[in-house]
Amino acid sequence: MIQIDVRVTKPYTPFPPPQPLSKIDKELESGEYFAKEAERRQKKSEKHQVKLDKNTEVSLQRKKEKREKEFIPPIEKQSNLKQKPTTTIDDTSKLIKNVKKKLKRLQAD
């Protein structure tokens, strides 16, 4: 099959998009333009303090996670050695009989 590329044309707009607001325009809208210098500094320092608090919380949490990661025990590999079979009552009775037989043989010799 032959694929045909279809181009979708955008509608023609005779006017350019509106320009973004300048720094002064934003300050006029928020009322900061008429604020006193001390108020501006105070507001700026509050924003900075909030940012610092957030960064310290994140860094403390990372340090805590790193410390906790050290306390997680490593996964131990299972050894390939076979475990000794546990002796049951029947096995012990057989062992006792065998020992008695060997003692009799040794005493007879």
mmCIF file of N, CA and C in Angstrom:
data_model
loop_
_atom_site.group_PDB
_atom_site.id
_atom_site.type_symbol
_atom_site.label_atom_id
_atom_site.label_comp_id
_atom_site.label_asym_id
_atom_site.label_seq_id
_atom_site.Cartn_x
_atom_site.Cartn_y
_atom_site.Cartn_z
ATOM 1 N N MET A 1 0.837 -1.186 0.000
ATOM 2 C CA MET A 1 0.000 0.000 0.000
ATOM 3 C C MET A 1 0.877 1.242 0.000
ATOM 4 N N ILE A 2 0.408 2.252 -0.611
ATOM 5 C CA ILE A 2 1.118 3.519 -0.680
ATOM 6 C C ILE A 2 0.516 4.452 0.362
ATOM 7 N N GLN A 3 1.396 5.024 1.188
ATOM 8 C CA GLN A 3 0.916 5.956 2.203
ATOM 9 C C GLN A 3 1.045 7.370 1.675
ATOM 10 N N ILE A 4 0.004 8.122 1.881
ATOM 11 C CA ILE A 4 -0.006 9.505 1.419
ATOM 12 C C ILE A 4 0.094 10.408 2.646
ATOM 13 N N ASP A 5 1.048 11.331 2.632
ATOM 14 C CA ASP A 5 1.199 12.287 3.720
ATOM 15 C C ASP A 5 0.192 13.409 3.535
ATOM 16 N N VAL A 6 -0.661 13.566 4.525
ATOM 17 C CA VAL A 6 -1.654 14.630 4.475
ATOM 18 C C VAL A 6 -1.218 15.700 5.462
ATOM 19 N N ARG A 7 -1.047 16.909 4.973
ATOM 20 C CA ARG A 7 -0.633 18.014 5.826
ATOM 21 C C ARG A 7 -1.862 18.815 6.233
ATOM 22 N N VAL A 8 -1.943 19.044 7.518
ATOM 23 C CA VAL A 8 -3.054 19.837 8.036
ATOM 24 C C VAL A 8 -2.547 21.261 8.193
ATOM 25 N N THR A 9 -3.211 22.190 7.557
ATOM 26 C CA THR A 9 -2.787 23.586 7.635
ATOM 27 C C THR A 9 -3.492 24.269 8.793
ATOM 28 N N LYS A 10 -2.754 25.129 9.468
ATOM 29 C CA LYS A 10 -3.324 25.881 10.580
ATOM 30 C C LYS A 10 -4.133 27.038 10.017
ATOM 31 N N PRO A 11 -5.171 27.441 10.750
ATOM 32 C CA PRO A 11 -5.964 28.582 10.253
ATOM 33 C C PRO A 11 -5.137 29.870 10.287
ATOM 34 N N TYR A 12 -5.381 30.725 9.352
ATOM 35 C CA TYR A 12 -4.641 31.977 9.240
ATOM 36 C C TYR A 12 -5.152 32.969 10.274
ATOM 37 N N THR A 13 -4.213 33.512 11.056
ATOM 38 C CA THR A 13 -4.559 34.554 12.026
ATOM 39 C C THR A 13 -3.802 35.817 11.629
ATOM 40 N N PRO A 14 -4.519 36.867 11.305
ATOM 41 C CA PRO A 14 -3.844 38.083 10.842
ATOM 42 C C PRO A 14 -3.109 38.847 11.948
ATOM 43 N N PHE A 15 -3.457 38.584 13.227
ATOM 44 C CA PHE A 15 -2.839 39.334 14.323
ATOM 45 C C PHE A 15 -1.848 38.443 15.067
ATOM 46 N N PRO A 16 -0.723 39.001 15.503
ATOM 47 C CA PRO A 16 0.251 38.206 16.263
ATOM 48 C C PRO A 16 -0.281 37.934 17.676
ATOM 49 N N PRO A 17 0.286 36.954 18.366
ATOM 50 C CA PRO A 17 -0.168 36.676 19.734
ATOM 51 C C PRO A 17 0.180 37.845 20.652
ATOM 52 N N PRO A 18 -0.571 38.007 21.735
ATOM 53 C CA PRO A 18 -0.289 39.140 22.636
ATOM 54 C C PRO A 18 1.067 38.961 23.315
ATOM 55 N N GLN A 19 1.729 40.085 23.558
ATOM 56 C CA GLN A 19 3.036 40.039 24.201
ATOM 57 C C GLN A 19 2.876 39.718 25.684
ATOM 58 N N PRO A 20 3.848 38.984 26.259
ATOM 59 C CA PRO A 20 3.768 38.698 27.696
ATOM 60 C C PRO A 20 3.968 39.984 28.497
ATOM 61 N N LEU A 21 3.430 39.973 29.719
ATOM 62 C CA LEU A 21 3.534 41.155 30.571
ATOM 63 C C LEU A 21 4.980 41.369 31.020
ATOM 64 N N SER A 22 5.367 42.624 31.098
ATOM 65 C CA SER A 22 6.714 42.953 31.570
ATOM 66 C C SER A 22 6.737 42.884 33.101
ATOM 67 N N LYS A 23 7.919 42.990 33.669
ATOM 68 C CA LYS A 23 8.082 42.921 35.115
ATOM 69 C C LYS A 23 7.312 44.049 35.800
ATOM 70 N N ILE A 24 7.373 45.220 35.242
ATOM 71 C CA ILE A 24 6.685 46.379 35.830
ATOM 72 C C ILE A 24 5.173 46.188 35.762
ATOM 73 N N ASP A 25 4.671 45.653 34.635
ATOM 74 C CA ASP A 25 3.233 45.409 34.518
ATOM 75 C C ASP A 25 2.758 44.403 35.567
ATOM 76 N N LYS A 26 3.549 43.360 35.799
ATOM 77 C CA LYS A 26 3.188 42.365 36.815
ATOM 78 C C LYS A 26 3.175 42.989 38.204
ATOM 79 N N GLU A 27 4.157 43.847 38.488
ATOM 80 C CA GLU A 27 4.210 44.517 39.787
ATOM 81 C C GLU A 27 3.022 45.453 39.966
ATOM 82 N N LEU A 28 2.615 46.129 38.903
ATOM 83 C CA LEU A 28 1.449 47.014 38.986
ATOM 84 C C LEU A 28 0.183 46.217 39.282
ATOM 85 N N GLU A 29 0.018 45.062 38.646
ATOM 86 C CA GLU A 29 -1.169 44.236 38.874
ATOM 87 C C GLU A 29 -1.228 43.717 40.304
ATOM 88 N N SER A 30 -0.072 43.280 40.839
ATOM 89 C CA SER A 30 -0.066 42.707 42.185
ATOM 90 C C SER A 30 -0.002 43.778 43.273
ATOM 91 N N GLY A 31 0.330 45.004 42.927
ATOM 92 C CA GLY A 31 0.407 46.078 43.909
ATOM 93 C C GLY A 31 1.787 46.226 44.517
ATOM 94 N N GLU A 32 2.744 45.427 44.099
ATOM 95 C CA GLU A 32 4.097 45.506 44.638
ATOM 96 C C GLU A 32 4.827 46.760 44.168
ATOM 97 N N TYR A 33 4.405 47.325 43.081
ATOM 98 C CA TYR A 33 5.085 48.488 42.516
ATOM 99 C C TYR A 33 5.031 49.664 43.487
ATOM 100 N N PHE A 34 3.919 49.758 44.222
ATOM 101 C CA PHE A 34 3.734 50.881 45.141
ATOM 102 C C PHE A 34 4.185 50.542 46.559
ATOM 103 N N ALA A 35 4.657 49.326 46.799
ATOM 104 C CA ALA A 35 5.094 48.925 48.133
ATOM 105 C C ALA A 35 6.410 49.613 48.479
ATOM 106 N N LYS A 36 6.639 49.764 49.761
ATOM 107 C CA LYS A 36 7.877 50.383 50.223
ATOM 108 C C LYS A 36 9.031 49.386 50.094
ATOM 109 N N GLU A 37 10.226 49.924 50.099
ATOM 110 C CA GLU A 37 11.423 49.089 49.915
ATOM 111 C C GLU A 37 11.549 48.046 51.025
ATOM 112 N N ALA A 38 11.229 48.431 52.263
ATOM 113 C CA ALA A 38 11.331 47.495 53.387
ATOM 114 C C ALA A 38 10.351 46.332 53.210
ATOM 115 N N GLU A 39 9.148 46.641 52.726
ATOM 116 C CA GLU A 39 8.153 45.586 52.501
ATOM 117 C C GLU A 39 8.620 44.625 51.409
ATOM 118 N N ARG A 40 9.228 45.174 50.379
ATOM 119 C CA ARG A 40 9.736 44.330 49.289
ATOM 120 C C ARG A 40 10.815 43.378 49.800
ATOM 121 N N ARG A 41 11.742 43.932 50.586
ATOM 122 C CA ARG A 41 12.813 43.094 51.131
ATOM 123 C C ARG A 41 12.249 42.005 52.041
ATOM 124 N N GLN A 42 11.272 42.397 52.867
ATOM 125 C CA GLN A 42 10.683 41.437 53.795
ATOM 126 C C GLN A 42 9.982 40.305 53.033
ATOM 127 N N LYS A 43 9.235 40.653 52.009
ATOM 128 C CA LYS A 43 8.526 39.650 51.226
ATOM 129 C C LYS A 43 9.517 38.730 50.512
ATOM 130 N N LYS A 44 10.583 39.320 49.992
ATOM 131 C CA LYS A 44 11.601 38.537 49.296
ATOM 132 C C LYS A 44 12.301 37.584 50.266
ATOM 133 N N SER A 45 12.603 38.082 51.477
ATOM 134 C CA SER A 45 13.277 37.231 52.462
ATOM 135 C C SER A 45 12.364 36.099 52.932
ATOM 136 N N GLU A 46 11.052 36.359 53.029
ATOM 137 C CA GLU A 46 10.107 35.307 53.412
ATOM 138 C C GLU A 46 10.073 34.198 52.358
ATOM 139 N N LYS A 47 10.053 34.588 51.086
ATOM 140 C CA LYS A 47 10.071 33.598 50.008
ATOM 141 C C LYS A 47 11.353 32.771 50.070
ATOM 142 N N HIS A 48 12.459 33.459 50.315
ATOM 143 C CA HIS A 48 13.753 32.783 50.394
ATOM 144 C C HIS A 48 13.778 31.809 51.573
ATOM 145 N N GLN A 49 13.215 32.225 52.713
ATOM 146 C CA GLN A 49 13.193 31.376 53.909
ATOM 147 C C GLN A 49 12.343 30.131 53.671
ATOM 148 N N VAL A 50 11.210 30.291 52.997
ATOM 149 C CA VAL A 50 10.350 29.145 52.688
ATOM 150 C C VAL A 50 11.103 28.154 51.803
ATOM 151 N N LYS A 51 11.822 28.673 50.844
ATOM 152 C CA LYS A 51 12.592 27.820 49.938
ATOM 153 C C LYS A 51 13.686 27.071 50.706
ATOM 154 N N LEU A 52 14.379 27.773 51.620
ATOM 155 C CA LEU A 52 15.418 27.133 52.421
ATOM 156 C C LEU A 52 14.840 26.035 53.306
ATOM 157 N N ASP A 53 13.689 26.313 53.934
ATOM 158 C CA ASP A 53 13.051 25.316 54.790
ATOM 159 C C ASP A 53 12.713 24.057 53.999
ATOM 160 N N LYS A 54 12.194 24.259 52.808
ATOM 161 C CA LYS A 54 11.828 23.119 51.965
ATOM 162 C C LYS A 54 13.069 22.303 51.608
ATOM 163 N N ASN A 55 14.152 22.996 51.253
ATOM 164 C CA ASN A 55 15.387 22.298 50.889
ATOM 165 C C ASN A 55 15.977 21.535 52.072
ATOM 166 N N THR A 56 15.916 22.123 53.278
ATOM 167 C CA THR A 56 16.465 21.428 54.442
ATOM 168 C C THR A 56 15.644 20.191 54.770
ATOM 169 N N GLU A 57 14.322 20.265 54.625
ATOM 170 C CA GLU A 57 13.476 19.099 54.878
ATOM 171 C C GLU A 57 13.832 17.966 53.923
ATOM 172 N N VAL A 58 14.018 18.312 52.669
ATOM 173 C CA VAL A 58 14.348 17.298 51.664
ATOM 174 C C VAL A 58 15.708 16.680 51.968
ATOM 175 N N SER A 59 16.680 17.518 52.310
ATOM 176 C CA SER A 59 18.026 16.999 52.579
ATOM 177 C C SER A 59 18.033 16.138 53.843
ATOM 178 N N LEU A 60 17.286 16.536 54.875
ATOM 179 C CA LEU A 60 17.211 15.726 56.086
ATOM 180 C C LEU A 60 16.577 14.373 55.802
ATOM 181 N N GLN A 61 15.552 14.369 54.982
ATOM 182 C CA GLN A 61 14.892 13.112 54.644
ATOM 183 C C GLN A 61 15.841 12.201 53.856
ATOM 184 N N ARG A 62 16.610 12.769 52.939
ATOM 185 C CA ARG A 62 17.574 11.967 52.172
ATOM 186 C C ARG A 62 18.633 11.361 53.092
ATOM 187 N N LYS A 63 19.121 12.169 54.046
ATOM 188 C CA LYS A 63 20.121 11.665 54.982
ATOM 189 C C LYS A 63 19.544 10.538 55.833
ATOM 190 N N LYS A 64 18.301 10.713 56.274
ATOM 191 C CA LYS A 64 17.649 9.694 57.093
ATOM 192 C C LYS A 64 17.502 8.392 56.309
ATOM 193 N N GLU A 65 17.077 8.486 55.051
ATOM 194 C CA GLU A 65 16.932 7.293 54.217
ATOM 195 C C GLU A 65 18.280 6.608 54.014
ATOM 196 N N LYS A 66 19.326 7.407 53.833
ATOM 197 C CA LYS A 66 20.659 6.842 53.627
ATOM 198 C C LYS A 66 21.126 6.105 54.881
ATOM 199 N N ARG A 67 20.873 6.697 56.066
ATOM 200 C CA ARG A 67 21.249 6.053 57.322
ATOM 201 C C ARG A 67 20.477 4.753 57.522
ATOM 202 N N GLU A 68 19.173 4.776 57.226
ATOM 203 C CA GLU A 68 18.352 3.584 57.411
ATOM 204 C C GLU A 68 18.757 2.487 56.431
ATOM 205 N N LYS A 69 19.215 2.885 55.262
ATOM 206 C CA LYS A 69 19.620 1.901 54.260
ATOM 207 C C LYS A 69 20.818 1.098 54.757
ATOM 208 N N GLU A 70 21.679 1.714 55.559
ATOM 209 C CA GLU A 70 22.855 1.026 56.080
ATOM 210 C C GLU A 70 22.477 -0.055 57.092
ATOM 211 N N PHE A 71 21.341 0.078 57.758
ATOM 212 C CA PHE A 71 20.939 -0.874 58.784
ATOM 213 C C PHE A 71 20.169 -2.070 58.235
ATOM 214 N N ILE A 72 19.864 -2.062 56.967
ATOM 215 C CA ILE A 72 19.164 -3.200 56.377
ATOM 216 C C ILE A 72 20.179 -4.329 56.205
ATOM 217 N N PRO A 73 19.905 -5.508 56.794
ATOM 218 C CA PRO A 73 20.880 -6.596 56.681
ATOM 219 C C PRO A 73 20.939 -7.138 55.259
ATOM 220 N N PRO A 74 22.115 -7.542 54.822
ATOM 221 C CA PRO A 74 22.228 -8.096 53.472
ATOM 222 C C PRO A 74 21.550 -9.458 53.396
ATOM 223 N N ILE A 75 21.142 -9.823 52.220
ATOM 224 C CA ILE A 75 20.483 -11.109 52.024
ATOM 225 C C ILE A 75 21.558 -12.192 52.034
ATOM 226 N N GLU A 76 21.362 -13.168 52.904
ATOM 227 C CA GLU A 76 22.347 -14.236 53.022
ATOM 228 C C GLU A 76 22.039 -15.327 52.009
ATOM 229 N N LYS A 77 23.086 -15.826 51.396
ATOM 230 C CA LYS A 77 22.920 -16.921 50.452
ATOM 231 C C LYS A 77 22.801 -18.226 51.236
ATOM 232 N N GLN A 78 21.967 -19.114 50.729
ATOM 233 C CA GLN A 78 21.827 -20.401 51.389
ATOM 234 C C GLN A 78 23.037 -21.256 51.050
ATOM 235 N N SER A 79 23.551 -21.907 52.066
ATOM 236 C CA SER A 79 24.748 -22.716 51.843
ATOM 237 C C SER A 79 24.375 -23.993 51.106
ATOM 238 N N ASN A 80 25.317 -24.499 50.345
ATOM 239 C CA ASN A 80 25.096 -25.719 49.580
ATOM 240 C C ASN A 80 25.294 -26.973 50.425
ATOM 241 N N LEU A 81 25.803 -26.818 51.635
ATOM 242 C CA LEU A 81 26.022 -27.961 52.508
ATOM 243 C C LEU A 81 24.686 -28.552 52.933
ATOM 244 N N LYS A 82 24.648 -29.876 52.925
ATOM 245 C CA LYS A 82 23.414 -30.540 53.328
ATOM 246 C C LYS A 82 23.331 -30.525 54.843
ATOM 247 N N GLN A 83 22.141 -30.348 55.333
ATOM 248 C CA GLN A 83 21.955 -30.353 56.767
ATOM 249 C C GLN A 83 21.935 -31.799 57.251
ATOM 250 N N LYS A 84 22.450 -32.009 58.427
ATOM 251 C CA LYS A 84 22.459 -33.353 58.983
ATOM 252 C C LYS A 84 21.023 -33.760 59.294
ATOM 253 N N PRO A 85 20.667 -34.970 58.930
ATOM 254 C CA PRO A 85 19.302 -35.402 59.221
ATOM 255 C C PRO A 85 19.126 -35.579 60.722
ATOM 256 N N THR A 86 18.010 -35.184 61.195
ATOM 257 C CA THR A 86 17.742 -35.311 62.622
ATOM 258 C C THR A 86 17.385 -36.761 62.918
ATOM 259 N N THR A 87 17.862 -37.246 64.027
ATOM 260 C CA THR A 87 17.601 -38.642 64.384
ATOM 261 C C THR A 87 16.267 -38.736 65.095
ATOM 262 N N THR A 88 15.524 -39.759 64.734
ATOM 263 C CA THR A 88 14.229 -39.980 65.369
ATOM 264 C C THR A 88 14.379 -41.072 66.420
ATOM 265 N N ILE A 89 13.308 -41.372 67.070
ATOM 266 C CA ILE A 89 13.340 -42.384 68.129
ATOM 267 C C ILE A 89 13.715 -43.748 67.552
ATOM 268 N N ASP A 90 13.186 -44.076 66.383
ATOM 269 C CA ASP A 90 13.505 -45.363 65.760
ATOM 270 C C ASP A 90 14.993 -45.449 65.441
ATOM 271 N N ASP A 91 15.548 -44.363 64.919
ATOM 272 C CA ASP A 91 16.966 -44.355 64.575
ATOM 273 C C ASP A 91 17.830 -44.520 65.823
ATOM 274 N N THR A 92 17.446 -43.881 66.900
ATOM 275 C CA THR A 92 18.239 -43.995 68.128
ATOM 276 C C THR A 92 18.177 -45.412 68.681
ATOM 277 N N SER A 93 17.021 -46.033 68.584
ATOM 278 C CA SER A 93 16.929 -47.419 69.082
ATOM 279 C C SER A 93 17.805 -48.343 68.242
ATOM 280 N N LYS A 94 17.870 -48.123 66.933
ATOM 281 C CA LYS A 94 18.731 -48.927 66.063
ATOM 282 C C LYS A 94 20.198 -48.687 66.413
ATOM 283 N N LEU A 95 20.543 -47.438 66.675
ATOM 284 C CA LEU A 95 21.920 -47.112 67.035
ATOM 285 C C LEU A 95 22.325 -47.804 68.342
ATOM 286 N N ILE A 96 21.427 -47.811 69.285
ATOM 287 C CA ILE A 96 21.716 -48.445 70.575
ATOM 288 C C ILE A 96 21.964 -49.940 70.375
ATOM 289 N N LYS A 97 21.134 -50.562 69.546
ATOM 290 C CA LYS A 97 21.302 -51.997 69.277
ATOM 291 C C LYS A 97 22.644 -52.267 68.603
ATOM 292 N N ASN A 98 23.006 -51.444 67.640
ATOM 293 C CA ASN A 98 24.284 -51.624 66.945
ATOM 294 C C ASN A 98 25.463 -51.464 67.904
ATOM 295 N N VAL A 99 25.395 -50.504 68.785
ATOM 296 C CA VAL A 99 26.474 -50.271 69.742
ATOM 297 C C VAL A 99 26.600 -51.471 70.682
ATOM 298 N N LYS A 100 25.469 -51.989 71.119
ATOM 299 C CA LYS A 100 25.499 -53.149 72.020
ATOM 300 C C LYS A 100 26.128 -54.356 71.326
ATOM 301 N N LYS A 101 25.793 -54.564 70.048
ATOM 302 C CA LYS A 101 26.368 -55.681 69.289
ATOM 303 C C LYS A 101 27.879 -55.524 69.183
ATOM 304 N N LYS A 102 28.335 -54.321 68.882
ATOM 305 C CA LYS A 102 29.769 -54.078 68.745
ATOM 306 C C LYS A 102 30.488 -54.294 70.076
ATOM 307 N N LEU A 103 29.851 -53.893 71.177
ATOM 308 C CA LEU A 103 30.450 -54.097 72.493
ATOM 309 C C LEU A 103 30.593 -55.593 72.791
ATOM 310 N N LYS A 104 29.579 -56.361 72.439
ATOM 311 C CA LYS A 104 29.637 -57.810 72.671
ATOM 312 C C LYS A 104 30.764 -58.431 71.861
ATOM 313 N N ARG A 105 30.932 -57.986 70.603
ATOM 314 C CA ARG A 105 31.999 -58.517 69.753
ATOM 315 C C ARG A 105 33.369 -58.192 70.341
ATOM 316 N N LEU A 106 33.518 -56.947 70.795
ATOM 317 C CA LEU A 106 34.797 -56.536 71.366
ATOM 318 C C LEU A 106 35.099 -57.310 72.652
ATOM 319 N N GLN A 107 34.095 -57.542 73.462
ATOM 320 C CA GLN A 107 34.297 -58.276 74.709
ATOM 321 C C GLN A 107 34.592 -59.755 74.428
ATOM 322 N N ALA A 108 33.994 -60.271 73.350
ATOM 323 C CA ALA A 108 34.223 -61.678 73.004
ATOM 324 C C ALA A 108 35.643 -61.872 72.500
ATOM 325 N N ASP A 109 36.201 -60.908 71.844
ATOM 326 C CA ASP A 109 37.554 -61.050 71.284
ATOM 327 C C ASP A 109 38.566 -60.934 72.328
#
